[in-house]
Coordinates of C-alpha atoms in Angstrom, one line a residue:
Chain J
X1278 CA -14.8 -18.9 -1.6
X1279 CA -16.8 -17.1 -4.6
X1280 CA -18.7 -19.0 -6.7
X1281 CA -19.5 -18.1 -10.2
X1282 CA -21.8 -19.2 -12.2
X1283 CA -20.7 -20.5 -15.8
X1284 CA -22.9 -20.6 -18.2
X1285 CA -21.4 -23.3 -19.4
X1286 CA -20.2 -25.6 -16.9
X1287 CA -22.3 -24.5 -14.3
X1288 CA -21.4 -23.1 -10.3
X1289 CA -17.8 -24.0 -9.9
X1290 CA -15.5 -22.4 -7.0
X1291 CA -13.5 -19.3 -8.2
X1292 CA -9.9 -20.7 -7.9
X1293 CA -10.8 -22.3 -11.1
X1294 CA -11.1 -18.9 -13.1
X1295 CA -9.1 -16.1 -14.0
X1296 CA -9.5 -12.9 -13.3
X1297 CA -8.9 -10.7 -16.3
X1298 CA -9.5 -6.9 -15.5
X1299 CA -12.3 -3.9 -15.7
X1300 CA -15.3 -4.7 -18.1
X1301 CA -16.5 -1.2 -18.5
X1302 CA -13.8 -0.1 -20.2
X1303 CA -14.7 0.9 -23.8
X1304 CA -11.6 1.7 -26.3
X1305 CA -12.2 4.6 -28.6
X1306 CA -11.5 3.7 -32.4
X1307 CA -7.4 3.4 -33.7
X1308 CA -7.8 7.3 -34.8
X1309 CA -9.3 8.7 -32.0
X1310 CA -7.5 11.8 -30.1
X1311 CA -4.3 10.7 -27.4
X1312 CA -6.3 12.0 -24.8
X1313 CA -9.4 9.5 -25.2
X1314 CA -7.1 6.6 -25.6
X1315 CA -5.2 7.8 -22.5
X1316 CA -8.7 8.0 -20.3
X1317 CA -9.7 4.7 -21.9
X1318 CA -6.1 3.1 -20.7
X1319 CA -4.8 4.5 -17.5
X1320 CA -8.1 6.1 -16.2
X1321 CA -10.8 4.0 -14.4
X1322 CA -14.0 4.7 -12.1
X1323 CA -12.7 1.9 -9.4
X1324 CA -16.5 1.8 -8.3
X1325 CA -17.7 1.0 -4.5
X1326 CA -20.4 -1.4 -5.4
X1327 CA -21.8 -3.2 -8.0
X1328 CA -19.5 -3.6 -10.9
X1329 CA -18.7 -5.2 -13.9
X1330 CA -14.8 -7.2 -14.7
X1331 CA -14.4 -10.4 -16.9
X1332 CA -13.2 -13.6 -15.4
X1333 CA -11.8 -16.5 -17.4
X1334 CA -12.7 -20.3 -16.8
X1335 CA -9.4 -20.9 -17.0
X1336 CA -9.3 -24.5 -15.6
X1337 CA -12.7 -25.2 -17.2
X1338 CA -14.2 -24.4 -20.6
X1339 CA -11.6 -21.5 -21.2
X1340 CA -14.8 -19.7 -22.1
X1341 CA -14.2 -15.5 -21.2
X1342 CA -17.0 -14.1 -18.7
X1343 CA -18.6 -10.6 -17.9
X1344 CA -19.1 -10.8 -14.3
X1345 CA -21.2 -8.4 -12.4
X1346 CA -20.2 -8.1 -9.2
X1347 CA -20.1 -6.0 -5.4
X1348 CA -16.8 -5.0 -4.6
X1349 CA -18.1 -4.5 -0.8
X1350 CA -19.8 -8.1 -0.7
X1351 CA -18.1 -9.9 -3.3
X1352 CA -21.7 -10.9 -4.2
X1353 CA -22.2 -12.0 -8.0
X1354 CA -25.2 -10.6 -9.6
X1355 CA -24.7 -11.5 -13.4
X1356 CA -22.7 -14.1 -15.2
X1357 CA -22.5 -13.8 -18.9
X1358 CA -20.4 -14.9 -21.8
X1359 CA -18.0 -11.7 -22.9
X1360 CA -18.8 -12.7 -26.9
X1361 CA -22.4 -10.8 -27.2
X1362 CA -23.8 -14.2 -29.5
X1363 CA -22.1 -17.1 -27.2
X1364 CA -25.2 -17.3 -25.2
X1365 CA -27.8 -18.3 -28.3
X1366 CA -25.6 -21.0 -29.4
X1367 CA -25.2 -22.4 -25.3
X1368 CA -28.8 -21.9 -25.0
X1369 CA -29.4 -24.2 -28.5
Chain P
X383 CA 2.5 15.7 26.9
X384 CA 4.9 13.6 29.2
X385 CA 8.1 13.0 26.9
X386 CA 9.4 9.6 27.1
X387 CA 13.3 9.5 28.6
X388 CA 14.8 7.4 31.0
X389 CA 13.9 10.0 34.1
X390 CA 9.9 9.6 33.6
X391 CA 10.2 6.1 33.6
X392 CA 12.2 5.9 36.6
X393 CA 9.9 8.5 38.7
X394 CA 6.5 7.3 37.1
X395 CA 7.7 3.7 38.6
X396 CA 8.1 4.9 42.2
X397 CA 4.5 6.5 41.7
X398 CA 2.5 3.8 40.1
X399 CA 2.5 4.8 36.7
X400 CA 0.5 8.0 37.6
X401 CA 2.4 10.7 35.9
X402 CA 1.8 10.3 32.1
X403 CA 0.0 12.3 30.3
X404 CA -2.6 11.1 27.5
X405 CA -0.9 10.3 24.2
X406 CA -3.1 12.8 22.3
X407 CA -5.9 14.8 22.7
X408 CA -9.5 14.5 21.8
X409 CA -10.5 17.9 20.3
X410 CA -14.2 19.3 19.3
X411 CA -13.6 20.1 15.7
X412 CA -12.9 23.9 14.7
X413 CA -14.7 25.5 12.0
X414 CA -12.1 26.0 9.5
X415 CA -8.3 25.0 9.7
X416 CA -5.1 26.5 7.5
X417 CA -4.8 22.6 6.8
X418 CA -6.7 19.7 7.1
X419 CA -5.7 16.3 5.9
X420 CA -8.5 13.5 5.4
X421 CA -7.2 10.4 6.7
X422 CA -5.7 9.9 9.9
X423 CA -3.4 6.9 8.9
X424 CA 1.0 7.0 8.5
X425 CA 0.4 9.0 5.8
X426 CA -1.9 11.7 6.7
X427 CA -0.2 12.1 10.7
X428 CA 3.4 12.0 9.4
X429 CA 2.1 15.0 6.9
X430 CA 0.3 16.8 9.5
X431 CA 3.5 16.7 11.5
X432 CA 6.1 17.6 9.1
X433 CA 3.7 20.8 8.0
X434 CA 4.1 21.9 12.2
X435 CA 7.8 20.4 12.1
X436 CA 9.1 22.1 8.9
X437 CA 6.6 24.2 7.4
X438 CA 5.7 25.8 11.2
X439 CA 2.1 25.5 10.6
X440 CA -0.1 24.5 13.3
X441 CA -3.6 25.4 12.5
X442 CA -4.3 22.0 11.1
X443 CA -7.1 19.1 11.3
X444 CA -5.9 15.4 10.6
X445 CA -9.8 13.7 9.6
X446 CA -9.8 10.1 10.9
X447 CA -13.1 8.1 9.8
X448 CA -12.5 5.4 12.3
X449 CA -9.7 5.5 15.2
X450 CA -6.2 5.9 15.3
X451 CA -4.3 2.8 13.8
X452 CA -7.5 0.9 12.5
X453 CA -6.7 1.2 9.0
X454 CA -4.2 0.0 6.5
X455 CA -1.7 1.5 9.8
X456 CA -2.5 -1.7 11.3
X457 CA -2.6 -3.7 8.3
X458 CA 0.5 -4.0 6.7
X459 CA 3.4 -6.5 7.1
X460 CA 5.8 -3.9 8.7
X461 CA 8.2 -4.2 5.8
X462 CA 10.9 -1.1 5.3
X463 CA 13.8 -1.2 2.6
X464 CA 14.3 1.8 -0.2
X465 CA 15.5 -1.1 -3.5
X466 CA 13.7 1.3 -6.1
X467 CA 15.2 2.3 -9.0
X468 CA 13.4 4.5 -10.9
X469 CA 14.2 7.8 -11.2
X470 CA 12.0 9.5 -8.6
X471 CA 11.0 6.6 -7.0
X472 CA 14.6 5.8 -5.6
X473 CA 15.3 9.3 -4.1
X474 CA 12.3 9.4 -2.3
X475 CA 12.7 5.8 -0.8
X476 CA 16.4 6.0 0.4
X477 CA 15.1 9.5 2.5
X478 CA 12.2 7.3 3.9
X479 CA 14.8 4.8 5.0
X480 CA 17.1 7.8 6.2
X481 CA 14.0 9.4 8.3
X482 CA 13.2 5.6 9.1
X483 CA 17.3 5.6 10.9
X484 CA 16.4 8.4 13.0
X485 CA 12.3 8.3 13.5
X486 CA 12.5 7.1 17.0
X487 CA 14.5 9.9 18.4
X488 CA 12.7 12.3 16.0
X489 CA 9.3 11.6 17.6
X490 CA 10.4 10.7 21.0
X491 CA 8.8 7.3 20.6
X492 CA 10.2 3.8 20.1
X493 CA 9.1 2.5 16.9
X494 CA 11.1 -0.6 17.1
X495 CA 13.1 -0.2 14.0
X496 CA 15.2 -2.8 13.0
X497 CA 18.1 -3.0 10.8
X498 CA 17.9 -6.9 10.1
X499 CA 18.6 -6.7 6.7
X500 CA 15.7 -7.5 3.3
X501 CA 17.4 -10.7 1.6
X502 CA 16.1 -11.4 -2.0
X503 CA 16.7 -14.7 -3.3
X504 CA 17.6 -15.5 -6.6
X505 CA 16.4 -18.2 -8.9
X506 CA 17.6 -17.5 -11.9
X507 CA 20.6 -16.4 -13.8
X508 CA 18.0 -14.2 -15.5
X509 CA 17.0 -12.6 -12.0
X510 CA 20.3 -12.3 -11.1
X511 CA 21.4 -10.2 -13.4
X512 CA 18.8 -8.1 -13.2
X513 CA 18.9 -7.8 -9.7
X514 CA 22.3 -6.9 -9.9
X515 CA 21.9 -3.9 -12.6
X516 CA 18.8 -2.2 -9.9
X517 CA 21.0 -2.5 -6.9
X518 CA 24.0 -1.1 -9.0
X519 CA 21.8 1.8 -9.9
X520 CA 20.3 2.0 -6.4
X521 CA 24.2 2.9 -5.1
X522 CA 23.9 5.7 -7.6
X523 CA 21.8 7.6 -4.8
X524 CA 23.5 6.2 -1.9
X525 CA 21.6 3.4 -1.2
X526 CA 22.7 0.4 0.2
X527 CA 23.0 -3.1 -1.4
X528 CA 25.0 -6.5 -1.4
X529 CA 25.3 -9.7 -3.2
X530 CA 25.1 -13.0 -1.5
X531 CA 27.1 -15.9 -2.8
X532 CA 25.0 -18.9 -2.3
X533 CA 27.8 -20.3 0.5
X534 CA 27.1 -17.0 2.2
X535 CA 23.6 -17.1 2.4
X536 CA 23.5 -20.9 3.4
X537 CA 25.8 -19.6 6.5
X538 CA 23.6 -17.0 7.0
X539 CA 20.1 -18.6 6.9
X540 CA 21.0 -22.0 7.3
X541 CA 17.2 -23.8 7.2
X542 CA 16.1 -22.4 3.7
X543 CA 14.9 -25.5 1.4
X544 CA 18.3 -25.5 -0.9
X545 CA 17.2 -28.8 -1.9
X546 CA 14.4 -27.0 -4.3
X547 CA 14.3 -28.6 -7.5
X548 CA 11.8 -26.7 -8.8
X549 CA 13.1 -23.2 -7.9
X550 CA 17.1 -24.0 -7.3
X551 CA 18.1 -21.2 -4.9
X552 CA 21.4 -19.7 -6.6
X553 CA 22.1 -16.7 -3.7
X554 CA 20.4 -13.3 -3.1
X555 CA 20.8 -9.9 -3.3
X556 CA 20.7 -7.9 -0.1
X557 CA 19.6 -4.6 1.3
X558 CA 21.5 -4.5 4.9
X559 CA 19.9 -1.8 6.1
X560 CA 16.5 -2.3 5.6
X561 CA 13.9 -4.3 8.3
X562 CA 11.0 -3.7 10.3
X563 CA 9.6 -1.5 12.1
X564 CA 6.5 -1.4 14.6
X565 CA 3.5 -0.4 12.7
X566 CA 1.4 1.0 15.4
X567 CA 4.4 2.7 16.9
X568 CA 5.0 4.3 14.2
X569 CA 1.6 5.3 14.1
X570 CA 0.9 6.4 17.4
X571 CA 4.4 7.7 17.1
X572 CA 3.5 10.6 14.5
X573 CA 0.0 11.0 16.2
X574 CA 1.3 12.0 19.6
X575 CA 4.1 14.1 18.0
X576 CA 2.0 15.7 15.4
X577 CA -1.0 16.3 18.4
X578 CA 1.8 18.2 20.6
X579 CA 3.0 20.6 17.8
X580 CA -0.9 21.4 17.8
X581 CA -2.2 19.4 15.1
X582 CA -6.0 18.4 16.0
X583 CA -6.7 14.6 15.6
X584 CA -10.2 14.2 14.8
X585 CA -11.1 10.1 14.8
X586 CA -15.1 9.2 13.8
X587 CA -14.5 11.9 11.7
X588 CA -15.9 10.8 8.1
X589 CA -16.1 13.1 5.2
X590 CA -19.7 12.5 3.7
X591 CA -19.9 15.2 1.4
X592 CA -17.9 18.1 -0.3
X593 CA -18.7 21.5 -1.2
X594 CA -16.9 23.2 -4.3
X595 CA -17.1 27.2 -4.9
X596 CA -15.0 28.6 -7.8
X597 CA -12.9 25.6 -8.8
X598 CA -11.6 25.1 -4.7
X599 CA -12.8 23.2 -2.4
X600 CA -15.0 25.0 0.3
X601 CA -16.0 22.8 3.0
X602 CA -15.6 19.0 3.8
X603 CA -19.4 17.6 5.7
X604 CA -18.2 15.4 8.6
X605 CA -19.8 13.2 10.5
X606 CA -18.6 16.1 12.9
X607 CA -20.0 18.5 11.1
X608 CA -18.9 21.0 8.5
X609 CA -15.1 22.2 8.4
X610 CA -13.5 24.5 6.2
X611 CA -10.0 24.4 5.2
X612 CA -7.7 26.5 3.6
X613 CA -6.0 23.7 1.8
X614 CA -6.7 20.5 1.8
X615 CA -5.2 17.3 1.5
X616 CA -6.4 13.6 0.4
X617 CA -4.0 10.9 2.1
X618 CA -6.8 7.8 2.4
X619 CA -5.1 5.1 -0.2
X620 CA -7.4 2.2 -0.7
X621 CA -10.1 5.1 -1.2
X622 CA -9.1 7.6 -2.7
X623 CA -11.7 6.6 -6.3
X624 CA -14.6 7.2 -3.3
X625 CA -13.2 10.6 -1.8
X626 CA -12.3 11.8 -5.4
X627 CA -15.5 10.8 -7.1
X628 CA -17.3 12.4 -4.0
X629 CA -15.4 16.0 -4.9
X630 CA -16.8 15.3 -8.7
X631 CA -13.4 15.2 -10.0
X632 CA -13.9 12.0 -12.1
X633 CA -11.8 8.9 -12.5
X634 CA -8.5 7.9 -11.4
X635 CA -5.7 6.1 -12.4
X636 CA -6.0 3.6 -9.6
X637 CA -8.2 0.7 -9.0
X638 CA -8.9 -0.9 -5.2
X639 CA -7.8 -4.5 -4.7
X640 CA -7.3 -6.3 -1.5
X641 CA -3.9 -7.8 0.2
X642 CA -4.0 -10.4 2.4
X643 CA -1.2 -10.6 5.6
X644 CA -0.8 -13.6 7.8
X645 CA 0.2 -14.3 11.3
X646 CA 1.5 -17.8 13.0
X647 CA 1.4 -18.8 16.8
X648 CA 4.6 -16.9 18.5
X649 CA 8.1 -19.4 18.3
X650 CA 11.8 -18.5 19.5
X651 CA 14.0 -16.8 17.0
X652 CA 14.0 -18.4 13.8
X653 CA 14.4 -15.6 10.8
X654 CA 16.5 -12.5 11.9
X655 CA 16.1 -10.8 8.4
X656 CA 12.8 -10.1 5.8
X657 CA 13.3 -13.0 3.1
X658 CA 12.0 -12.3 0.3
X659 CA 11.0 -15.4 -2.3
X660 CA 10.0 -14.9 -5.3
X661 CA 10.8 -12.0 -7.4
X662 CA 13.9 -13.3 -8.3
X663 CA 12.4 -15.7 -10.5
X664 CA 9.5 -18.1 -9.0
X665 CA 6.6 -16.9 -6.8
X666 CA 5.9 -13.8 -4.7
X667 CA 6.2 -14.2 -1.0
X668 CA 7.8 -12.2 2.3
X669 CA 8.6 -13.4 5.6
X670 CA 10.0 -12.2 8.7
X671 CA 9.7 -12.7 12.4
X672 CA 7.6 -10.2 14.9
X673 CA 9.4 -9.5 18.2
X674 CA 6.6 -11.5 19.6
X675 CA 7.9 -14.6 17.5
X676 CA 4.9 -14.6 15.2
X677 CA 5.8 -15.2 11.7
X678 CA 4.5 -12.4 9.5
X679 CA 4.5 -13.3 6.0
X680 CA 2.2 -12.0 2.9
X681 CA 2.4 -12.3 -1.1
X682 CA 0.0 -11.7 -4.2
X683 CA -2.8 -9.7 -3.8
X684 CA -6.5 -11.4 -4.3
X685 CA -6.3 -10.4 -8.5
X686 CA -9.8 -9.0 -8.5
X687 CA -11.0 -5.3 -7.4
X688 CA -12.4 -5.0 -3.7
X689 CA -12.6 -2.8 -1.4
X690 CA -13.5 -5.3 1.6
X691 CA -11.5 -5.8 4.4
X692 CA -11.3 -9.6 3.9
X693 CA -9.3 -11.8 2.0
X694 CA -10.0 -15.2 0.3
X695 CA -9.1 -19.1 0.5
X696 CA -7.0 -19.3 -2.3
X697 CA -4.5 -16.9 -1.4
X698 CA -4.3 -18.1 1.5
X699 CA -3.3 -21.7 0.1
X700 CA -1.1 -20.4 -2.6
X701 CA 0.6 -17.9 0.5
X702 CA 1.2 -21.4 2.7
X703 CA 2.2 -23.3 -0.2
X704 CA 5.4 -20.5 -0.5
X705 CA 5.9 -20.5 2.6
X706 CA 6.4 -24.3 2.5
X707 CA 8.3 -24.3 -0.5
X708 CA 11.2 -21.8 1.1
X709 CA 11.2 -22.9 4.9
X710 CA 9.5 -26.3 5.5
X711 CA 10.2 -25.4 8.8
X712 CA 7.2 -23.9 9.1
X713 CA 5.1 -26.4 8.8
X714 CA 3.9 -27.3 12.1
X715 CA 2.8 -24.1 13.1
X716 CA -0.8 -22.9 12.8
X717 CA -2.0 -19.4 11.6
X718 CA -3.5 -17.0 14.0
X719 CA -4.7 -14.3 12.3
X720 CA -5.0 -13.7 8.1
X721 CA -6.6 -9.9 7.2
X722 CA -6.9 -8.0 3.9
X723 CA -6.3 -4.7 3.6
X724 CA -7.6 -2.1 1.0
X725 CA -5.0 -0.6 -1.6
X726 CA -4.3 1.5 -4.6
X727 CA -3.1 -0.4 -6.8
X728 CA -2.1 2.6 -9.3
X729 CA -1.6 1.9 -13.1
X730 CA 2.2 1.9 -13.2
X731 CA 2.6 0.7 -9.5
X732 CA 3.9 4.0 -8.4
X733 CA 2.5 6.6 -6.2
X734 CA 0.6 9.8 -7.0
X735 CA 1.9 13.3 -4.4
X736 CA 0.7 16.5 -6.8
X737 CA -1.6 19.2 -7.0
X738 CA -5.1 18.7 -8.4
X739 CA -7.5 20.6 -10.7
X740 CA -9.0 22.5 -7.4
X741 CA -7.0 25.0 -6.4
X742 CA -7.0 24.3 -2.8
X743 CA -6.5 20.8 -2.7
X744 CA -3.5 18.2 -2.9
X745 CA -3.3 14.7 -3.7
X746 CA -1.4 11.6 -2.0
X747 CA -2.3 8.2 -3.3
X748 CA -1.6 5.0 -5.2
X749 CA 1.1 3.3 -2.8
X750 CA 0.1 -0.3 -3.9
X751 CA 2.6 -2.7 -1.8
X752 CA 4.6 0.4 -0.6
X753 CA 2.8 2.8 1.9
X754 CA 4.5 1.5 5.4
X755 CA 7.6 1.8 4.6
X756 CA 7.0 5.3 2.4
X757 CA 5.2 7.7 5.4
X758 CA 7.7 8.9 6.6
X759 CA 8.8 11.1 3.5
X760 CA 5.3 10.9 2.1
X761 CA 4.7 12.9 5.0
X762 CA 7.6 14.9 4.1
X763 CA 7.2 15.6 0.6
X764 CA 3.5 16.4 1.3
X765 CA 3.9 19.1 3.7
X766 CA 6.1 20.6 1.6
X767 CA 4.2 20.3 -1.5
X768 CA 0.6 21.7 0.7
X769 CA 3.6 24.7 2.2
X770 CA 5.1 25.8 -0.9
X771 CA 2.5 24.8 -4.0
X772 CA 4.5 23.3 -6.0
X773 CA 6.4 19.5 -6.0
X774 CA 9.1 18.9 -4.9
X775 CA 12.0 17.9 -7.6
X776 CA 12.2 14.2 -5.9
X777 CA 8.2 14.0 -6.8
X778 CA 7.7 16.2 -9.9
X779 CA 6.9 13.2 -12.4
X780 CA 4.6 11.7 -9.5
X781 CA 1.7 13.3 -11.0
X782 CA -2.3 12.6 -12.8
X783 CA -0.3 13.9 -15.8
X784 CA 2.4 11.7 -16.0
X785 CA 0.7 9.1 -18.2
X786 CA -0.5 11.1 -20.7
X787 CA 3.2 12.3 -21.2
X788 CA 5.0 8.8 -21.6
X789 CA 6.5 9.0 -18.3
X790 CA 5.5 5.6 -17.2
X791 CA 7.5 4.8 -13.2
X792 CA 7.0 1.3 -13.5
X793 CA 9.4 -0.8 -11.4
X794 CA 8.5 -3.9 -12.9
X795 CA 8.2 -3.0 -16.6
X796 CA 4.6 -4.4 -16.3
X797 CA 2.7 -2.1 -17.9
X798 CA -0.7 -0.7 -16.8
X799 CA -2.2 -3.5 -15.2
X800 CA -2.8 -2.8 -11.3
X801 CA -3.3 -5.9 -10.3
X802 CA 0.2 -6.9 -11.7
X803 CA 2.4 -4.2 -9.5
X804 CA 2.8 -6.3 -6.6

């Protein structure tokens, strides 16, 4: 079983979250050529090793995660709230 | 190579099984091939074979990193049936099923397949129809397909759970001849056949590194050394990011997730068919009996990206809770064996056979759920794409570009999520 970290709830086993998808992926703006938005939708780097998806504490505090993780190990280096400003207002 | 026919056996059983042969050599690697194919799984072998068989090539490498059958050959639930029905897609799976009829005698080799029919079952009105309208447009290319009235299918598989509340079964819609086959057979199969047309098997043969010269490719590093090839083609699905990344050729539309399979202790014959429970309106689940007795059953994948070998707990729940759900049956018997194995999951959930941006090199990937039951014309439709440059009709939207065009061969109407194609 993984464990991730919440930074919220704390350690809880990962059958409680969801996993959502790739977090590297950056969209290019609503005017940007087809050909970025294509690369930015269909295209992805499917690393060997340490990378980076969101997971959802789905059966928890519903709270959307960036996960940094192995994809050899499964081991979890980073665990931190997707929203950029969630983790001030958890750490107040 | 000693063919296999009823006279050998006879003689080699008055002599003490002395007379056979080795199944396939064990060559020193040449310096350069007219072929090589990296990855010596169905895939790569059954391409290797139809390039000597059809194409009458026979300068050609097959690059194994590991041995013979220790991939996702020997990894898979065994599963063949051709119910596609996307343009494309459906062609190319009823000829798989068509070389599936005859592979035994094609490669002199038994690869135990069996007819026993791939029974969906239906939960829904909903699924129903649905089910109905892809198996109408499967006849269209002479595929096979039937639907069960719920008093047939209660003759036929008596001691399904068709007191389900939850998930009322209300019949199921049929593919008669689809079934099993024997993975490693099939493997070895196209390995012996393929070595005795002339094809070199290398196994611990890992590409490392790649050399590009003028847009082609111009040598692979081994872990046997260097070896040159005049084309070259990729057929290693659960890695094919790694090997593309490695020839600097960027990102893919494909990400790596992990599938989990499941084995049970060996019982007398209790399923003769692949049921199928799930699609048709509740979970995601396959079963069907090994001619061991086994029970071999599988479903979702693990959700998140991975490329290890290894699968996790709550699959395995939510894979024994269907299991319970459709044949309580079951419930008694203890699991042997469960493995992951490593798979393209591509971004519409179809597969990828085209020509790539180097000159010299072809591309065969992204068979999510589907790669048993396809090798036999992936191998096909390769060979002929490496022999005559240029794609076959059957494969000509299976492309890179296809996305970028609209042209989206997504079974499931899913959309580009690769976790979801299952």
């Amino acid at each position: 079983m993984i464990l991730i970290k919440c930074p919220y709830c704390g350690e809880r086993d990962h059958s409680e979250f969801s996993y959502g998808g790739d977090a590297s992926i950056v969209y290019p703006s609503l005017d940007a050529p087809q050909e970025e938005w294509v690369k930015a939708i269909f295209f992805r780097e499917n690393i060997k090793g340490i990378q980076k998806e969101t997971w959802q504490h789905i059966n928890g505090c519903r709270m959307w995660l960036e996960v940094e993780s192995s994809t050899i190990t499964h081991e979890i280096t980073s665990v931190k709230p997707c929203h950029k400003n969630l983790q001030k207002v958890i750490d107040n | 190579m000693t063919k296999f026919n009823a006279w050998n056996v006879f003689k080699n059983g008055l002599n003490g099984q002395t007379g056979w042969s080795r199944q396939w050599r064990d060559p020193e690697p040449k310096s350069s091939y007219d072929a090589v194919i990296v990855g010596g799984g169905l895939h790569g072998l059954a391409t290797a074979y139809y390039l000597a068989k059809n194409h009458n090539m026979h300068n050609i490498a097959v690059l194994e990193k590991g041995w013979i059958g220790g991939g996702n050959a020997g990894r898979n639930t065994t599963i063949v049936r051709s119910n596609y029905m996307m343009p494309g897609n459906r062609e190319f799976y009823e000829h798989t099923l068509q070389l599936w009829e005859n592979l035994s005698h094609d490669l002199n080799y038994n690869v135990m397949f069996s007819q026993r029919a791939h029974v969906v079952l239906i939960h829904s009105p909903g699924a129903l129809d649905a089910y109905a309208r892809r198996y109408n447009t499967m006849k269209l290319t002479g595929s096979d397909g039937e639907l069960w009235s719920l008093e047939k299918l209660k003759k036929k598989i008596p001691h399904l759970n068709y007191d389900n509340g939850r998930f009322p079964i209300l019949g199921a819609i049929v593919q008669p001849r689809a079934g099993n086959a024997r993975h490693d057979s099939a493997v070895w199969g196209y390995a012996r056949a393929a070595d005795s047309l002339g094809v070199d098997i290398l196994q611990n043969c890992e590409v490392t590194g790649i050399t590009r010269k003028n847009g082609s490719i111009e040598s692979l590093q081994t872990t046997r050394g260097n070896i040159k090839g005049k084309k070259i083609g990729f057929a290693v699905a659960g890695h094919t990011s790694v090997l593309w990344q490695m020839a600097e050729l960027g990102n893919l539309p494909i990400e790596s997730h992990k599938l989990q399979a499941f084995v049970t202790e060996a019982v007398k014959p209790l399923l003769d068919c692949v049921l199928i429970f799930g699609p048709g309106g509740a979970a995601h689940f396959y079963i069907s009996q090994s001619d061991k007795g086994s029970m071999v059953f599988g479903g979702e994948l693990d959700w998140y990206k991975s490329y290890a070998q290894r699968g996790n707990l709550p699959t395995v729940k939510e894979n024994g809770e269907c299991a319970m759900a459709i044949m309580p049956c079951l419930g008694k018997l203890r699991l042997l064996r469960h493995w992951a194995g490593v798979m393209d999951m591509s971004m519409d959930g179809s597969f990828f056979m085209c020509k790539t941006p180097l000159d010299n090199l072809y591309l065969n990937a992204g068979w999510n759920y589907g790669g048993f039951k396809a090798s036999p014309a992936s191998g096909w439709y390769f060979a002929d794409l490496i022999a005559n440059e240029r794609p076959h009709k059957v494969i000509e939207n299976h492309n890179l570009e296809r996305f970028e065009k609209g042209i989206n061969l997504d079974e499931r109407g899913i959309g580009p999520d690769p976790k979801m194609h299952g």
